[in-house]
Tab-separated table of N, CA and C and ligand atoms in Angstrom:
chain	number	residue	atom	x	y	z
A	1	UNK	N	48.591	10.529	16.849
A	1	UNK	CA	48.520	9.201	17.454
A	1	UNK	C	48.956	9.280	18.909
A	2	UNK	N	48.452	8.359	19.713
A	2	UNK	CA	48.676	8.465	21.151
A	2	UNK	C	49.869	7.651	21.643
A	3	UNK	N	49.904	6.392	21.267
A	3	UNK	CA	50.978	5.504	21.724
A	3	UNK	C	50.893	4.209	20.938
A	4	UNK	N	51.913	3.381	21.057
A	4	UNK	CA	51.801	2.033	20.504
A	4	UNK	C	50.857	1.262	21.416
A	5	UNK	N	49.780	0.740	20.836
A	5	UNK	CA	48.760	0.042	21.624
A	5	UNK	C	49.170	-1.413	21.826
A	6	UNK	N	49.618	-2.039	20.737
A	6	UNK	CA	50.134	-3.414	20.838
A	6	UNK	C	50.961	-3.732	19.608
A	7	UNK	N	51.714	-4.827	19.697
A	7	UNK	CA	52.326	-5.349	18.480
A	7	UNK	C	51.696	-6.709	18.200
A	8	UNK	N	51.535	-7.002	16.915
A	8	UNK	CA	50.901	-8.255	16.503
A	8	UNK	C	51.943	-9.199	15.924
A	9	UNK	N	51.912	-10.435	16.372
A	9	UNK	CA	52.874	-11.436	15.920
A	9	UNK	C	52.114	-12.602	15.289
A	10	UNK	N	52.448	-12.924	14.047
A	10	UNK	CA	51.800	-14.042	13.353
A	10	UNK	C	52.439	-15.348	13.805
A	11	UNK	N	51.590	-16.295	14.200
A	11	UNK	CA	52.099	-17.590	14.674
A	11	UNK	C	51.371	-18.718	13.955
A	12	UNK	N	52.041	-19.868	13.884
A	12	UNK	CA	51.408	-21.018	13.223
A	12	UNK	C	50.485	-21.759	14.175
A	13	UNK	N	50.877	-21.795	15.440
A	13	UNK	CA	50.150	-22.613	16.414
A	13	UNK	C	49.930	-21.767	17.674
A	14	UNK	N	48.716	-21.258	17.831
A	14	UNK	CA	48.441	-20.321	18.926
A	14	UNK	C	48.644	-20.963	20.296
A	15	UNK	N	48.256	-22.246	20.404
A	15	UNK	CA	48.367	-22.925	21.697
A	15	UNK	C	49.839	-22.979	22.136
A	16	UNK	N	50.682	-23.360	21.190
A	16	UNK	CA	52.120	-23.446	21.478
A	16	UNK	C	52.677	-22.053	21.760
A	17	UNK	N	52.264	-21.074	20.952
A	17	UNK	CA	52.779	-19.706	21.120
A	17	UNK	C	52.315	-19.109	22.447
A	18	UNK	N	51.090	-19.426	22.861
A	18	UNK	CA	50.606	-18.954	24.164
A	18	UNK	C	51.497	-19.472	25.287
A	19	UNK	N	51.904	-20.728	25.155
A	19	UNK	CA	52.792	-21.297	26.181
A	19	UNK	C	54.142	-20.584	26.181
A	20	UNK	N	54.692	-20.390	24.987
A	20	UNK	CA	55.996	-19.728	24.872
A	20	UNK	C	55.949	-18.310	25.438
A	21	UNK	N	54.921	-17.539	25.014
A	21	UNK	CA	54.840	-16.148	25.470
A	21	UNK	C	54.432	-16.057	26.940
A	22	UNK	N	53.687	-17.063	27.405
A	22	UNK	CA	53.376	-17.131	28.833
A	22	UNK	C	54.652	-17.246	29.650
A	23	UNK	N	55.568	-18.094	29.177
A	23	UNK	CA	56.863	-18.255	29.861
A	23	UNK	C	57.717	-17.004	29.699
A	24	UNK	N	57.746	-16.486	28.482
A	24	UNK	CA	58.588	-15.328	28.197
A	24	UNK	C	58.178	-14.118	29.036
A	25	UNK	N	56.881	-13.833	29.048
A	25	UNK	CA	56.407	-12.602	29.689
A	25	UNK	C	56.048	-12.803	31.163
A	26	UNK	N	55.865	-14.061	31.539
A	26	UNK	CA	55.545	-14.343	32.938
A	26	UNK	C	54.094	-14.064	33.297
A	27	UNK	N	53.242	-13.935	32.282
A	27	UNK	CA	51.799	-13.786	32.511
A	27	UNK	C	51.047	-14.627	31.478
A	28	UNK	N	49.808	-14.918	31.796
A	28	UNK	CA	48.963	-15.650	30.853
A	28	UNK	C	48.156	-14.657	30.021
A	29	UNK	N	47.711	-15.068	28.828
A	29	UNK	CA	46.888	-14.149	28.020
A	29	UNK	C	45.621	-13.752	28.779
A	30	UNK	N	45.235	-12.475	28.651
A	30	UNK	CA	44.020	-12.045	29.345
A	30	UNK	C	42.788	-12.255	28.498
A	31	UNK	N	42.980	-12.520	27.221
A	31	UNK	CA	41.827	-12.918	26.417
A	31	UNK	C	42.258	-13.638	25.148
A	32	UNK	N	41.334	-14.478	24.686
A	32	UNK	CA	41.499	-15.134	23.392
A	32	UNK	C	40.215	-14.846	22.641
A	33	UNK	N	40.366	-14.512	21.371
A	33	UNK	CA	39.193	-14.037	20.644
A	33	UNK	C	39.287	-14.424	19.182
A	34	UNK	N	38.175	-14.916	18.639
A	34	UNK	CA	38.106	-15.185	17.202
A	34	UNK	C	37.617	-13.921	16.518
A	35	UNK	N	38.354	-13.471	15.495
A	35	UNK	CA	37.912	-12.310	14.712
A	35	UNK	C	37.578	-12.815	13.317
A	36	UNK	N	36.290	-13.058	13.098
A	36	UNK	CA	35.877	-13.677	11.834
A	36	UNK	C	36.197	-12.804	10.628
A	37	UNK	N	36.064	-11.493	10.784
A	37	UNK	CA	36.307	-10.590	9.663
A	37	UNK	C	37.751	-10.710	9.156
A	38	UNK	N	38.676	-11.079	10.042
A	38	UNK	CA	40.091	-11.172	9.650
A	38	UNK	C	40.562	-12.616	9.511
A	39	UNK	N	39.653	-13.564	9.735
A	39	UNK	CA	40.036	-14.980	9.676
A	39	UNK	C	41.190	-15.318	10.615
A	40	UNK	N	41.094	-14.834	11.838
A	40	UNK	CA	42.147	-15.128	12.807
A	40	UNK	C	41.555	-15.469	14.172
A	41	UNK	N	42.337	-16.207	14.933
A	41	UNK	CA	42.086	-16.328	16.355
A	41	UNK	C	43.280	-15.653	17.030
A	42	UNK	N	42.990	-14.816	17.997
A	42	UNK	CA	44.055	-14.009	18.599
A	42	UNK	C	44.090	-14.219	20.109
A	43	UNK	N	45.239	-13.995	20.693
A	43	UNK	CA	45.293	-13.900	22.147
A	43	UNK	C	46.092	-12.657	22.497
A	44	UNK	N	45.760	-12.082	23.649
A	44	UNK	CA	46.403	-10.836	24.083
A	44	UNK	C	47.074	-11.010	25.434
A	45	UNK	N	48.292	-10.507	25.504
A	45	UNK	CA	49.052	-10.466	26.753
A	45	UNK	C	49.239	-9.010	27.138
A	46	UNK	N	49.270	-8.755	28.433
A	46	UNK	CA	49.507	-7.389	28.879
A	46	UNK	C	50.638	-7.384	29.890
A	47	UNK	N	51.638	-6.549	29.640
A	47	UNK	CA	52.692	-6.334	30.630
A	47	UNK	C	52.836	-4.832	30.803
A	48	UNK	N	52.553	-4.362	31.980
A	48	UNK	CA	52.549	-2.915	32.204
A	48	UNK	C	51.565	-2.263	31.266
A	49	UNK	N	52.049	-1.249	30.527
A	49	UNK	CA	51.216	-0.523	29.578
A	49	UNK	C	51.146	-1.229	28.231
A	50	UNK	N	51.989	-2.235	28.051
A	50	UNK	CA	52.199	-2.778	26.709
A	50	UNK	C	51.426	-4.072	26.485
A	51	UNK	N	50.968	-4.225	25.245
A	51	UNK	CA	50.237	-5.444	24.895
A	51	UNK	C	50.892	-6.128	23.706
A	52	UNK	N	50.802	-7.446	23.726
A	52	UNK	CA	51.262	-8.264	22.604
A	52	UNK	C	50.081	-9.106	22.146
A	53	UNK	N	49.844	-9.092	20.842
A	53	UNK	CA	48.774	-9.891	20.254
A	53	UNK	C	49.393	-11.004	19.431
A	54	UNK	N	48.969	-12.230	19.671
A	54	UNK	CA	49.399	-13.350	18.837
A	54	UNK	C	48.247	-13.690	17.903
A	55	UNK	N	48.561	-13.927	16.636
A	55	UNK	CA	47.515	-14.210	15.651
A	55	UNK	C	47.778	-15.518	14.925
A	56	UNK	N	46.786	-16.400	14.981
A	56	UNK	CA	46.842	-17.618	14.170
A	56	UNK	C	45.718	-17.557	13.154
A	57	UNK	N	45.997	-17.990	11.949
A	57	UNK	CA	44.975	-17.962	10.906
A	57	UNK	C	43.936	-19.057	11.138
A	58	UNK	N	42.666	-18.742	10.812
A	58	UNK	CA	41.617	-19.761	10.878
A	58	UNK	C	41.168	-20.174	9.482
A	59	UNK	N	41.814	-19.609	8.477
A	59	UNK	CA	41.393	-19.879	7.094
A	59	UNK	C	42.644	-19.815	6.211
A	60	UNK	N	42.886	-20.888	5.429
A	60	UNK	CA	44.111	-20.908	4.612
A	60	UNK	C	44.199	-19.774	3.595
A	61	UNK	N	43.045	-19.123	3.317
A	61	UNK	CA	43.073	-18.008	2.359
A	61	UNK	C	43.109	-16.656	3.065
A	62	UNK	N	43.148	-16.674	4.387
A	62	UNK	CA	43.118	-15.425	5.147
A	62	UNK	C	44.430	-14.662	5.064
A	63	UNK	N	44.403	-13.415	5.516
A	63	UNK	CA	45.580	-12.548	5.397
A	63	UNK	C	46.767	-13.058	6.220
A	64	UNK	N	46.493	-13.611	7.385
A	64	UNK	CA	47.606	-14.099	8.211
A	64	UNK	C	48.189	-15.387	7.628
A	65	UNK	N	47.324	-16.229	7.036
A	65	UNK	CA	47.823	-17.435	6.366
A	65	UNK	C	48.750	-17.041	5.219
A	66	UNK	N	48.340	-16.039	4.457
A	66	UNK	CA	49.172	-15.579	3.330
A	66	UNK	C	50.492	-15.011	3.833
A	67	UNK	N	50.414	-14.254	4.919
A	67	UNK	CA	51.627	-13.677	5.521
A	67	UNK	C	52.588	-14.795	5.937
A	68	UNK	N	52.050	-15.837	6.607
A	68	UNK	CA	52.897	-16.942	7.079
A	68	UNK	C	53.526	-17.686	5.906
A	69	UNK	N	52.752	-17.867	4.829
A	69	UNK	CA	53.284	-18.542	3.634
A	69	UNK	C	54.460	-17.766	3.061
A	70	UNK	N	54.303	-16.441	3.038
A	70	UNK	CA	55.308	-15.600	2.396
A	70	UNK	C	56.520	-15.345	3.289
A	71	UNK	N	56.263	-15.035	4.552
A	71	UNK	CA	57.354	-14.566	5.414
A	71	UNK	C	57.657	-15.465	6.596
A	72	UNK	N	56.757	-16.393	6.902
A	72	UNK	CA	56.931	-17.207	8.096
A	72	UNK	C	56.480	-16.449	9.340
A	73	UNK	N	56.702	-17.057	10.493
A	73	UNK	CA	56.256	-16.432	11.731
A	73	UNK	C	57.057	-15.160	12.007
A	74	UNK	N	56.444	-14.241	12.734
A	74	UNK	CA	57.176	-13.041	13.121
A	74	UNK	C	56.275	-11.836	13.231
A	75	UNK	N	56.914	-10.671	13.332
A	75	UNK	CA	56.172	-9.416	13.509
A	75	UNK	C	55.208	-9.212	12.345
A	76	UNK	N	53.948	-9.057	12.653
A	76	UNK	CA	52.924	-8.906	11.619
A	76	UNK	C	52.458	-7.453	11.492
A	77	UNK	N	52.251	-6.789	12.624
A	77	UNK	CA	51.853	-5.381	12.563
A	77	UNK	C	52.172	-4.662	13.868
A	78	UNK	N	52.213	-3.336	13.761
A	78	UNK	CA	52.328	-2.486	14.941
A	78	UNK	C	51.041	-1.664	15.004
A	79	UNK	N	50.387	-1.682	16.151
A	79	UNK	CA	49.113	-0.982	16.304
A	79	UNK	C	49.295	0.268	17.159
A	80	UNK	N	48.768	1.382	16.653
A	80	UNK	CA	48.824	2.651	17.375
A	80	UNK	C	47.414	3.036	17.801
A	81	UNK	N	47.280	3.471	19.033
A	81	UNK	CA	45.949	3.914	19.450
A	81	UNK	C	45.756	5.367	19.032
A	82	UNK	N	44.543	5.660	18.619
A	82	UNK	CA	44.186	7.013	18.200
A	82	UNK	C	42.912	7.426	18.929
A	83	UNK	N	42.736	8.722	19.095
A	83	UNK	CA	41.555	9.231	19.797
A	83	UNK	C	40.330	9.134	18.916
A	84	UNK	N	40.494	9.596	17.665
A	84	UNK	CA	39.378	9.588	16.723
A	84	UNK	C	39.854	8.967	15.417
A	85	UNK	N	39.442	7.750	15.177
A	85	UNK	CA	39.983	7.003	14.032
A	85	UNK	C	39.561	7.639	12.706
A	86	UNK	N	38.374	8.245	12.674
A	86	UNK	CA	37.915	8.883	11.435
A	86	UNK	C	38.819	10.063	11.075
A	87	UNK	N	39.131	10.886	12.067
A	87	UNK	CA	40.011	12.041	11.828
A	87	UNK	C	41.401	11.583	11.392
A	88	UNK	N	41.897	10.558	12.060
A	88	UNK	CA	43.249	10.080	11.775
A	88	UNK	C	43.326	9.469	10.371
A	89	UNK	N	42.272	8.736	9.993
A	89	UNK	CA	42.228	8.153	8.644
A	89	UNK	C	42.224	9.247	7.588
A	90	UNK	N	41.451	10.284	7.851
A	90	UNK	CA	41.368	11.413	6.912
A	90	UNK	C	42.745	12.079	6.793
A	91	UNK	N	43.382	12.301	7.941
A	91	UNK	CA	44.687	12.958	7.958
A	91	UNK	C	45.712	12.135	7.176
A	92	UNK	N	45.737	10.810	7.416
A	92	UNK	CA	46.750	9.976	6.781
A	92	UNK	C	46.509	9.828	5.275
A	93	UNK	N	45.234	9.805	4.897
A	93	UNK	CA	44.885	9.765	3.476
A	93	UNK	C	45.427	11.010	2.786
A	94	UNK	N	45.217	12.155	3.430
A	94	UNK	CA	45.707	13.428	2.897
A	94	UNK	C	47.227	13.408	2.773
A	95	UNK	N	47.892	12.728	3.699
A	95	UNK	CA	49.358	12.622	3.664
A	95	UNK	C	49.839	11.634	2.605
A	96	UNK	N	48.891	10.922	1.968
A	96	UNK	CA	49.256	10.037	0.870
A	96	UNK	C	49.409	8.564	1.220
A	97	UNK	N	49.064	8.194	2.437
A	97	UNK	CA	49.144	6.784	2.804
A	97	UNK	C	47.968	6.019	2.214
A	98	UNK	N	48.221	4.748	1.847
A	98	UNK	CA	47.145	3.909	1.324
A	98	UNK	C	46.505	3.144	2.479
A	99	UNK	N	45.222	3.445	2.723
A	99	UNK	CA	44.485	2.749	3.775
A	99	UNK	C	43.877	1.484	3.192
A	100	UNK	N	43.967	0.404	3.936
A	100	UNK	CA	43.474	-0.873	3.423
A	100	UNK	C	41.973	-1.036	3.609
A	101	UNK	N	41.355	-0.183	4.414
A	101	UNK	CA	39.894	-0.146	4.445
A	101	UNK	C	39.418	1.306	4.506
A	102	UNK	N	38.334	1.567	3.801
A	102	UNK	CA	37.819	2.933	3.701
A	102	UNK	C	37.058	3.356	4.949
A	103	UNK	N	36.460	2.383	5.600
A	103	UNK	CA	35.725	2.641	6.838
A	103	UNK	C	36.393	1.841	7.943
A	104	UNK	N	36.393	2.363	9.172
A	104	UNK	CA	36.918	1.562	10.274
A	104	UNK	C	36.115	0.271	10.402
A	105	UNK	N	36.784	-0.810	10.789
A	105	UNK	CA	36.017	-2.035	11.019
A	105	UNK	C	36.258	-2.553	12.428
A	106	UNK	N	35.441	-3.528	12.822
A	106	UNK	CA	35.562	-4.062	14.166
A	106	UNK	C	36.729	-5.026	14.235
A	107	UNK	N	37.671	-4.726	15.127
A	107	UNK	CA	38.834	-5.583	15.310
A	107	UNK	C	38.772	-6.289	16.648
A	108	UNK	N	39.868	-6.962	16.971
A	108	UNK	CA	39.935	-7.682	18.238
A	108	UNK	C	39.996	-6.701	19.409
A	109	UNK	N	39.679	-7.193	20.596
A	109	UNK	CA	39.885	-6.454	21.837
A	109	UNK	C	39.067	-5.166	21.913
A	110	UNK	N	37.834	-5.242	21.367
A	110	UNK	CA	36.903	-4.116	21.487
A	110	UNK	C	37.427	-2.817	20.866
A	111	UNK	N	37.868	-2.914	19.613
A	111	UNK	CA	38.463	-1.764	18.936
A	111	UNK	C	37.857	-1.554	17.551
A	112	UNK	N	37.812	-0.295	17.151
A	112	UNK	CA	37.621	0.021	15.740
A	112	UNK	C	39.002	0.119	15.134
A	113	UNK	N	39.197	-0.492	13.976
A	113	UNK	CA	40.550	-0.543	13.416
A	113	UNK	C	40.574	-0.160	11.945
A	114	UNK	N	41.757	0.253	11.512
A	114	UNK	CA	42.013	0.491	10.095
A	114	UNK	C	43.474	0.151	9.857
A	115	UNK	N	43.787	-0.458	8.714
A	115	UNK	CA	45.166	-0.839	8.421
A	115	UNK	C	45.756	0.045	7.326
A	116	UNK	N	47.044	0.264	7.414
A	116	UNK	CA	47.768	1.053	6.415
A	116	UNK	C	48.754	0.129	5.711
A	117	UNK	N	48.770	0.232	4.402
A	117	UNK	CA	49.607	-0.659	3.594
A	117	UNK	C	51.083	-0.523	3.969
A	118	UNK	N	51.754	-1.682	4.155
A	118	UNK	CA	53.163	-1.637	4.583
A	118	UNK	C	54.116	-1.001	3.565
A	119	UNK	N	53.701	-0.918	2.312
A	119	UNK	CA	54.613	-0.315	1.317
A	119	UNK	C	54.833	1.178	1.614
A	120	UNK	N	53.869	1.780	2.310
A	120	UNK	CA	53.976	3.198	2.646
A	120	UNK	C	54.715	3.443	3.946
A	121	UNK	N	54.977	2.379	4.689
A	121	UNK	CA	55.500	2.556	6.044
A	121	UNK	C	56.734	1.687	6.256
A	122	UNK	N	57.603	1.674	5.281
A	122	UNK	CA	58.885	0.982	5.373
A	122	UNK	C	58.755	-0.495	5.727
A	123	UNK	N	57.702	-1.107	5.163
A	123	UNK	CA	57.594	-2.553	5.278
A	123	UNK	C	56.835	-3.077	6.480
A	124	UNK	N	56.287	-2.162	7.295
A	124	UNK	CA	55.550	-2.625	8.479
A	124	UNK	C	54.064	-2.294	8.324
A	125	UNK	N	53.241	-3.326	8.406
A	125	UNK	CA	51.801	-3.108	8.405
A	125	UNK	C	51.411	-2.337	9.665
A	126	UNK	N	50.630	-1.267	9.472
A	126	UNK	CA	50.235	-0.425	10.602
A	126	UNK	C	48.743	-0.594	10.866
A	127	UNK	N	48.399	-0.737	12.123
A	127	UNK	CA	46.997	-0.778	12.528
A	127	UNK	C	46.704	0.477	13.350
A	128	UNK	N	45.646	1.172	12.979
A	128	UNK	CA	45.154	2.247	13.858
A	128	UNK	C	44.036	1.640	14.670
A	129	UNK	N	43.980	1.929	15.940
A	129	UNK	CA	42.848	1.405	16.700
A	129	UNK	C	42.324	2.425	17.689
A	130	UNK	N	41.022	2.423	17.778
A	130	UNK	CA	40.321	3.295	18.715
A	130	UNK	C	39.449	2.422	19.593
A	131	UNK	N	39.598	2.589	20.875
A	131	UNK	CA	38.782	1.844	21.841
A	131	UNK	C	37.307	2.154	21.622
A	132	UNK	N	36.484	1.125	21.584
A	132	UNK	CA	35.041	1.352	21.540
A	132	UNK	C	34.551	1.517	22.968
A	133	UNK	N	33.968	2.683	23.226
A	133	UNK	CA	33.531	2.947	24.612
A	133	UNK	C	32.044	2.624	24.758
B	201	LIG	ZN1	46.365	-5.925	16.198
């Protein structure tokens, strides 16, 4: 893996959270994007090399809605950038991690993504992401 690409934070109200994080970080989100496959609307902030993704659910049955019901707002996932997501998925499978999707899928911010079950990673949902060039 190359580096932490971003951290994802589940929020109830994206508009309100955008204002809060705008004040906190001193910058405005550089993009807002609906990801239909994940039932979320997301916004991304960039400070230096680091990115923060805020996620609001667009569907009460979606994964982020379920997360909010169970745990409330807070850290949802940590995303690591990888050079070749197929190789990394193969490697992690061999290491015994449970991947939540068998094939990479299209995620927010022009990325191919794959998630790793938090039970294998000390309670933190992991996202692998590879920039689509
Ligand atoms: Zn993410």
